mmCIF file of C-alpha atoms in Angstrom:
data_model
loop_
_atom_site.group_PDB
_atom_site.id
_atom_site.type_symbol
_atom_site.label_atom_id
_atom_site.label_comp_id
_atom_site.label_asym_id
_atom_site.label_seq_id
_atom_site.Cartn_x
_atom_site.Cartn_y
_atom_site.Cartn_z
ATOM 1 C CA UNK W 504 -4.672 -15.289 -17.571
ATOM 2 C CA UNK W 505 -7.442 -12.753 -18.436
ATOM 3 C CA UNK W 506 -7.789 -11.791 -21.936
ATOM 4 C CA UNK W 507 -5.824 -7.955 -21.685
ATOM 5 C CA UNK W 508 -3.340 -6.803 -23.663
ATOM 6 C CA UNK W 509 -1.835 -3.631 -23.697
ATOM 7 C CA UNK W 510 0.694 -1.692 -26.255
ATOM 8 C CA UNK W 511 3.197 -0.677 -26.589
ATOM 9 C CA UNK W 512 4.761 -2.602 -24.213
ATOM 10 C CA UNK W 513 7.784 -0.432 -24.481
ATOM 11 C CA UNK W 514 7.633 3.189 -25.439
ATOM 12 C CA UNK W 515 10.665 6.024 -25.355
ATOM 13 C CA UNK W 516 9.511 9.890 -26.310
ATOM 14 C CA UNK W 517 10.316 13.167 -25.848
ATOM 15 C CA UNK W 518 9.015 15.745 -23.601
ATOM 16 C CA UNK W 519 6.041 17.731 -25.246
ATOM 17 C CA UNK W 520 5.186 14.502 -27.758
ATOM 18 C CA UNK W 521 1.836 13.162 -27.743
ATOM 19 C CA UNK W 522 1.439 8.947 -26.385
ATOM 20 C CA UNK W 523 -1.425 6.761 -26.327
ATOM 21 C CA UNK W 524 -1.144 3.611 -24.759
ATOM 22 C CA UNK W 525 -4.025 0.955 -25.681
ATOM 23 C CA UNK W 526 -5.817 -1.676 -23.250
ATOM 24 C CA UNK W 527 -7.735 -4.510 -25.221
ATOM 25 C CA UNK W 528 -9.695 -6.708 -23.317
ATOM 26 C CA UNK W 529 -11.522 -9.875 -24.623
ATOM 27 C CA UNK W 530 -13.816 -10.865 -21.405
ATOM 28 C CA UNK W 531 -16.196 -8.299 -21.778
ATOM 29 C CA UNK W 532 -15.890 -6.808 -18.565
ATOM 30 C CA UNK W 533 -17.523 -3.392 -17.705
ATOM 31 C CA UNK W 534 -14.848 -2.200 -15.723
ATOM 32 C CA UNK W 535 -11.916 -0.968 -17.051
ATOM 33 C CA UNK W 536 -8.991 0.745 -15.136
ATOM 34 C CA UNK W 537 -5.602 2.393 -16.004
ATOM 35 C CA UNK W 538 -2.733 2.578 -12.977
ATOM 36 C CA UNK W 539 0.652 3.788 -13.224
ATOM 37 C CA UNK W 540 3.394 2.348 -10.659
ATOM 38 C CA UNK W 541 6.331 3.749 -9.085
ATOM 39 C CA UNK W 542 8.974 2.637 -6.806
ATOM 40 C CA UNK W 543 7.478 3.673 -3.116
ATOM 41 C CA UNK W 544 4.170 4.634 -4.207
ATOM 42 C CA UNK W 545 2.347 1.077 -5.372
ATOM 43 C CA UNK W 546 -0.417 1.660 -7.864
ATOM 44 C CA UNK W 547 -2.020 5.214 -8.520
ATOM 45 C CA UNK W 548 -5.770 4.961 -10.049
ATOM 46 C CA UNK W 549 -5.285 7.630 -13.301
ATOM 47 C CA UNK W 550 -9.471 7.131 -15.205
ATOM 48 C CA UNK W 551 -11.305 4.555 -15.270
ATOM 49 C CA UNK W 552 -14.167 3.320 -17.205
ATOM 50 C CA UNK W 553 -17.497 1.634 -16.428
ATOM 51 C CA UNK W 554 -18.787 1.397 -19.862
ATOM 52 C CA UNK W 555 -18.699 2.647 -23.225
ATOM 53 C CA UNK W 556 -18.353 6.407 -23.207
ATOM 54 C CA UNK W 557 -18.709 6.321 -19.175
ATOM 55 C CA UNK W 558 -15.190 7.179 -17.821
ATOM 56 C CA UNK W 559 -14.232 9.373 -14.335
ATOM 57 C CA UNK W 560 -11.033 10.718 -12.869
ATOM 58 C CA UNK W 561 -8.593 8.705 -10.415
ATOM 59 C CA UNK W 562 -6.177 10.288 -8.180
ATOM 60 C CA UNK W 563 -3.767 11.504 -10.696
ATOM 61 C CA UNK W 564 -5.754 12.190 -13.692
ATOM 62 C CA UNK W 565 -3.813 15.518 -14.051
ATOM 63 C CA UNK W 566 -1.637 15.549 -17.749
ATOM 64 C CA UNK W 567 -4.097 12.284 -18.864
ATOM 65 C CA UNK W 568 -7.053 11.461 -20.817
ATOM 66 C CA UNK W 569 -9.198 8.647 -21.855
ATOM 67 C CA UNK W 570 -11.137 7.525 -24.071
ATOM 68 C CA UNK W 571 -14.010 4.363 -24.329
ATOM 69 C CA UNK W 572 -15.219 3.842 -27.725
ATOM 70 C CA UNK W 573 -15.828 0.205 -27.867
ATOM 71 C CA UNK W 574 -16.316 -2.108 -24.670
ATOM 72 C CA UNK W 575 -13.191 -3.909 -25.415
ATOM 73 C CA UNK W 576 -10.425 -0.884 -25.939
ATOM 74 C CA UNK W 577 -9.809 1.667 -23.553
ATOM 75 C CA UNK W 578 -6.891 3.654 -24.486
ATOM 76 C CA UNK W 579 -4.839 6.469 -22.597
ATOM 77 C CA UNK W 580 -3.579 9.593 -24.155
ATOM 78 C CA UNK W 581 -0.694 11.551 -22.607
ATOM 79 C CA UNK W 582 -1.655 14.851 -24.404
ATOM 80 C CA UNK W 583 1.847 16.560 -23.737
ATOM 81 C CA UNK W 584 4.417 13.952 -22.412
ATOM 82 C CA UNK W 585 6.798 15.467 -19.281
ATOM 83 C CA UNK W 586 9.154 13.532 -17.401
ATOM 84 C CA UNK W 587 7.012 12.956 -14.765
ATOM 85 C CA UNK W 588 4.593 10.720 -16.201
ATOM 86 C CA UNK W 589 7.934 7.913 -17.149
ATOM 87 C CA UNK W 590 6.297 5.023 -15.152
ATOM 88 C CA UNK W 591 5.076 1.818 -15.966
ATOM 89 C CA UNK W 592 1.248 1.774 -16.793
ATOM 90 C CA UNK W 593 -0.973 -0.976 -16.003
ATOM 91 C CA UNK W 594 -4.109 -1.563 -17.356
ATOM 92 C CA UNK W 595 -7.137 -3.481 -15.515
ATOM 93 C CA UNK W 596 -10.542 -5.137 -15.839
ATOM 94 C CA UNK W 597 -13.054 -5.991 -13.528
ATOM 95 C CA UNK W 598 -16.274 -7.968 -13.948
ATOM 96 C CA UNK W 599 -19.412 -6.323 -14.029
ATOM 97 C CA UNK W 600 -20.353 -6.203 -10.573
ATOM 98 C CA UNK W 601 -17.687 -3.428 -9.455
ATOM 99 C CA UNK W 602 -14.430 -3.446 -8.130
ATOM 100 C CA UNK W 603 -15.353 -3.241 -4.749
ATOM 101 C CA UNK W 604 -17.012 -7.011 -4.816
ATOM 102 C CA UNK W 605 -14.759 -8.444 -7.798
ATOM 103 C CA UNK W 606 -11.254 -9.244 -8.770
ATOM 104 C CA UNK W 607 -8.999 -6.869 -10.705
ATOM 105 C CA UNK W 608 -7.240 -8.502 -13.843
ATOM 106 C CA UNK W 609 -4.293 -6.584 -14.938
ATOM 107 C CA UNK W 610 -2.462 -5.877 -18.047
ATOM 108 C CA UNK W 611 0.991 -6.830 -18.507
ATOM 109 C CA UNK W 612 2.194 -2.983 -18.243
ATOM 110 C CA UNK W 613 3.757 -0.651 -20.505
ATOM 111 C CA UNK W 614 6.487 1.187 -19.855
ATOM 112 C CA UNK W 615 6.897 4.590 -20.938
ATOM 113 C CA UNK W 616 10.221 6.719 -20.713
ATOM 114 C CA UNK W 617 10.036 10.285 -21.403
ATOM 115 C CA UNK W 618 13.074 12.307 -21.921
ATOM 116 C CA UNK X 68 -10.264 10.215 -0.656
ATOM 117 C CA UNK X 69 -8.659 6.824 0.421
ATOM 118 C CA UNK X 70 -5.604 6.462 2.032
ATOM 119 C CA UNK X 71 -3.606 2.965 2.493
ATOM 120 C CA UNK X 72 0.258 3.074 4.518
ATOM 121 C CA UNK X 73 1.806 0.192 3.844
ATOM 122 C CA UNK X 74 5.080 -1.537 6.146
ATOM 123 C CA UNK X 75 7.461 -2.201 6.119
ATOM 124 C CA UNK X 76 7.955 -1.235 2.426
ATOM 125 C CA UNK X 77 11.094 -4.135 2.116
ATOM 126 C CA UNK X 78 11.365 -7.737 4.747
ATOM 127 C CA UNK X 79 13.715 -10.352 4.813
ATOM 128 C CA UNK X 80 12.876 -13.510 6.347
ATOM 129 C CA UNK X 81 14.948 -17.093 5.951
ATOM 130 C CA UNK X 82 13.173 -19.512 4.673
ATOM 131 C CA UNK X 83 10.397 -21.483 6.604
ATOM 132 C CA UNK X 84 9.838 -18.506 9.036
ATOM 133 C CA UNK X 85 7.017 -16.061 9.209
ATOM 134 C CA UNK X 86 6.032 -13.311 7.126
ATOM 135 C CA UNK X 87 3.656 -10.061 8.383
ATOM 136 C CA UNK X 88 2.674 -6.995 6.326
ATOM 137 C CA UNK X 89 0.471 -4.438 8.081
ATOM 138 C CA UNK X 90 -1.728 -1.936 5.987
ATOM 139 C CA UNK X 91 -4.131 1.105 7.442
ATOM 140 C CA UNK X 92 -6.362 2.792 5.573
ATOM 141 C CA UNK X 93 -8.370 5.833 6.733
ATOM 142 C CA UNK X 94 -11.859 5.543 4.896
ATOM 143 C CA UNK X 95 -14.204 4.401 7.201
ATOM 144 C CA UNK X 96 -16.528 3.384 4.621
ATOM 145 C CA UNK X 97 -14.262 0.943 2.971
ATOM 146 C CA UNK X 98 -15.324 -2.450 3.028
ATOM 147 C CA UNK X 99 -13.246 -4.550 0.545
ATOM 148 C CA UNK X 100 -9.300 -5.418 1.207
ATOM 149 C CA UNK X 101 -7.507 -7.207 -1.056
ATOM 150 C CA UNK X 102 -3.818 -8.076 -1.162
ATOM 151 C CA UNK X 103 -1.948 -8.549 -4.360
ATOM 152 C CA UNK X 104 1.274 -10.512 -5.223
ATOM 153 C CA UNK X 105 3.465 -8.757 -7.879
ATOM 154 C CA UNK X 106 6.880 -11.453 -8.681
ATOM 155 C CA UNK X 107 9.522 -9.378 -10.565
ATOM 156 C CA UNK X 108 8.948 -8.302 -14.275
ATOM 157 C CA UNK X 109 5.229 -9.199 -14.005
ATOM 158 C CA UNK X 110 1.561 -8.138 -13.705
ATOM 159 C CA UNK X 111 0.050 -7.492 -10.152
ATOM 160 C CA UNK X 112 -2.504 -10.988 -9.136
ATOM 161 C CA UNK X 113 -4.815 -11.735 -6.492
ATOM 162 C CA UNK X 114 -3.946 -13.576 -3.322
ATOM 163 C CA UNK X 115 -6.379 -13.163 -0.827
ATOM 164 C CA UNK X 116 -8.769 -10.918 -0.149
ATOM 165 C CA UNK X 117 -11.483 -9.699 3.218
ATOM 166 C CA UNK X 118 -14.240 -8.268 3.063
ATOM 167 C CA UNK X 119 -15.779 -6.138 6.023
ATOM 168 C CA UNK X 120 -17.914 -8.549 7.803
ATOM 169 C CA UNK X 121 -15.334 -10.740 8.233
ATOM 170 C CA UNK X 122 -12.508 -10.266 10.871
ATOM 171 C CA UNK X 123 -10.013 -13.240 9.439
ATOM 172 C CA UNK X 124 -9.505 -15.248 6.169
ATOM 173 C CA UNK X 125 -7.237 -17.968 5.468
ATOM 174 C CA UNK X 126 -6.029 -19.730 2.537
ATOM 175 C CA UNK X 127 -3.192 -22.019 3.131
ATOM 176 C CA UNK X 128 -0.171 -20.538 4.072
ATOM 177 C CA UNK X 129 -1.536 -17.257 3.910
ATOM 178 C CA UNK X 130 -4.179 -15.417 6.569
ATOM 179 C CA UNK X 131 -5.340 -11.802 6.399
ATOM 180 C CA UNK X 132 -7.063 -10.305 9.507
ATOM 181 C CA UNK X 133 -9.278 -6.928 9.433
ATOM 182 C CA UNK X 134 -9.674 -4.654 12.423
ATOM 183 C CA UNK X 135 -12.070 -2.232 10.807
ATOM 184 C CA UNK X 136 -11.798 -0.422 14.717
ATOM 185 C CA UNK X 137 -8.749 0.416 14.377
ATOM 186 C CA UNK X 138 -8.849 0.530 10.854
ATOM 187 C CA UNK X 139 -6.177 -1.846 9.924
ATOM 188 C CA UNK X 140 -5.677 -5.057 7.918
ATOM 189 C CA UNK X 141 -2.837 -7.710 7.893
ATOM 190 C CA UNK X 142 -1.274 -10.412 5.279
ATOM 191 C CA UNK X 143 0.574 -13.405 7.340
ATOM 192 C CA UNK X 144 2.100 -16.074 5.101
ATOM 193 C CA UNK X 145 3.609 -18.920 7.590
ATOM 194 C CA UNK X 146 6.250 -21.591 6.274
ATOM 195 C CA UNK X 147 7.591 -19.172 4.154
ATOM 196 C CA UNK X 148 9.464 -20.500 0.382
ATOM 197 C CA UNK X 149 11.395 -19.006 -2.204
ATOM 198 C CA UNK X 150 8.573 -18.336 -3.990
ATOM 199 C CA UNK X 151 7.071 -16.434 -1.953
ATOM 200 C CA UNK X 152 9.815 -13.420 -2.742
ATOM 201 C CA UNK X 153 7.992 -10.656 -4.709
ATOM 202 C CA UNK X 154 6.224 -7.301 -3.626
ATOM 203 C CA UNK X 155 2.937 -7.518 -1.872
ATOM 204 C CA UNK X 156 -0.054 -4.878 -1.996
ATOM 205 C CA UNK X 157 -2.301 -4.142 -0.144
ATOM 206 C CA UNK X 158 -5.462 -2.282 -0.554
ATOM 207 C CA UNK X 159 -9.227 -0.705 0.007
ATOM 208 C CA UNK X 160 -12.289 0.050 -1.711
ATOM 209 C CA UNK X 161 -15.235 1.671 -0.815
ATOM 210 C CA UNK X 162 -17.060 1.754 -4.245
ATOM 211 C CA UNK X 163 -15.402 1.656 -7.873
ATOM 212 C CA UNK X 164 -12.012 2.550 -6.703
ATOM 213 C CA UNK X 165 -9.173 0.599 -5.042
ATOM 214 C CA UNK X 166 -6.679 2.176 -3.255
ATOM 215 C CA UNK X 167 -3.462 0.743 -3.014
ATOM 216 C CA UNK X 168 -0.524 0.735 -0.411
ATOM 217 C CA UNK X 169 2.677 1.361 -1.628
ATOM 218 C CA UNK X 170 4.084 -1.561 -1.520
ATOM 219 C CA UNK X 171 6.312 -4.751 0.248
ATOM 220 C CA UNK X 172 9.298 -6.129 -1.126
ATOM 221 C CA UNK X 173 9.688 -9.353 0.311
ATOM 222 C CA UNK X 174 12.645 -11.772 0.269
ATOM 223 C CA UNK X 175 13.051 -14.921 1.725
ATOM 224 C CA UNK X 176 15.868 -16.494 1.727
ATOM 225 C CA UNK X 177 16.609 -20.141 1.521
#
């Protein structure tokens, strides 16, 4: 397996807390993706990154942020949790040549209940 | 943006038969479809995967087949096992992001 980790692996918070979930890769890979997964609706892109500082909007970036300091950690920050955004969240890497001609390693997930 | 349908979203096949997931997408421009394999309690991996200039790829038991016409793609897995139970995914890219369909439960049963 690819060299991604992601924590916590388990999280439970309240509605209005602040979360961050990390991603730590150890392949130096350029790409770097964050999903969330729900029953019926497969994997949603949220941000992702293609290099340090370098991040753009997915298709449900809405209630999420990012952040790219380092090439290896790419974290995600619920600002303002809501019980919407309990899911399980997968991180990804791809090499450097771009998702659309490379493979996409995942995470393990983390999964987040909100209450 | 992208859109990928997926179906059905659950199969059942016995054991040994044949398996077929169908996927459409409606972005023209996408030219990379990958299918993922997802077994219970773990992280999405690689399978297969077809790029546009190709119609049909096979790997083993398992075949995908493109019909960027009709904009539609296809995972077959033949002889199926026990194994092979998990959810499928399929998706399309036409740049840095890869849409996914929402999913295929399948079960085969022995």
């Amino acid at each position: 397996d690819a060299g991604i980790t992601q924590s916590p692996r388990h999280k439970v918070t309240e509605t209005g807390t602040p979360v961050t979930l990390r991603c730590h890769q150890t392949e130096n890979h350029r790409y770097m993706y964050w999903y969330r997964q729900d029953p019926g609706h497969g994997l949603r892109l949220i941000h992702y990154s293609y290099g340090v500082k370098d991040t753009d909007k997915g298709e449900v970036s809405d209630g999420y942020s990012v952040s790219r300091s380092k090439t290896e950690d790419f974290l995600l920050t619920l600002e303002s949790a809501t019980s919407s955004q309990t899911s399980v969240y997968f991180c990804a890497i791809s090499d450097t040549r771009g998702v659309d001609t490379g493979e996409l390693f995942f995470g393990e997930g983390s999964r987040l209940t909100v209450l | 943006g992208e859109n990928v349908e997926q179906h059905p979203s659950t199969l059942s096949v016995q054991e040994g038969d044949s398996a077929v997931i169908k996927c459409t997408y409606s972005d023209s421009a996408s030219n990379y479809f990958p299918w993922y394999k997802q077994e219970l309690g773990k992280r999405p991996q690689l399978i297969i995967d077809i790029r546009s200039n190709v119609g049909e790829k096979k790997d083993q038991r398992i075949a995908v087949t493109l019909n960027k016409t009709a904009k539609h793609f296809s995972l077959h897995i033949t002889e199926t096992q026990p194994e092979d139970s998990a959810v499928y995914f399929c998706a399309a890219s036409a740049g840095n992001m890869l849409t996914f369909g929402g999913g295929t439960r399948l079960m085969v049963k022995p």
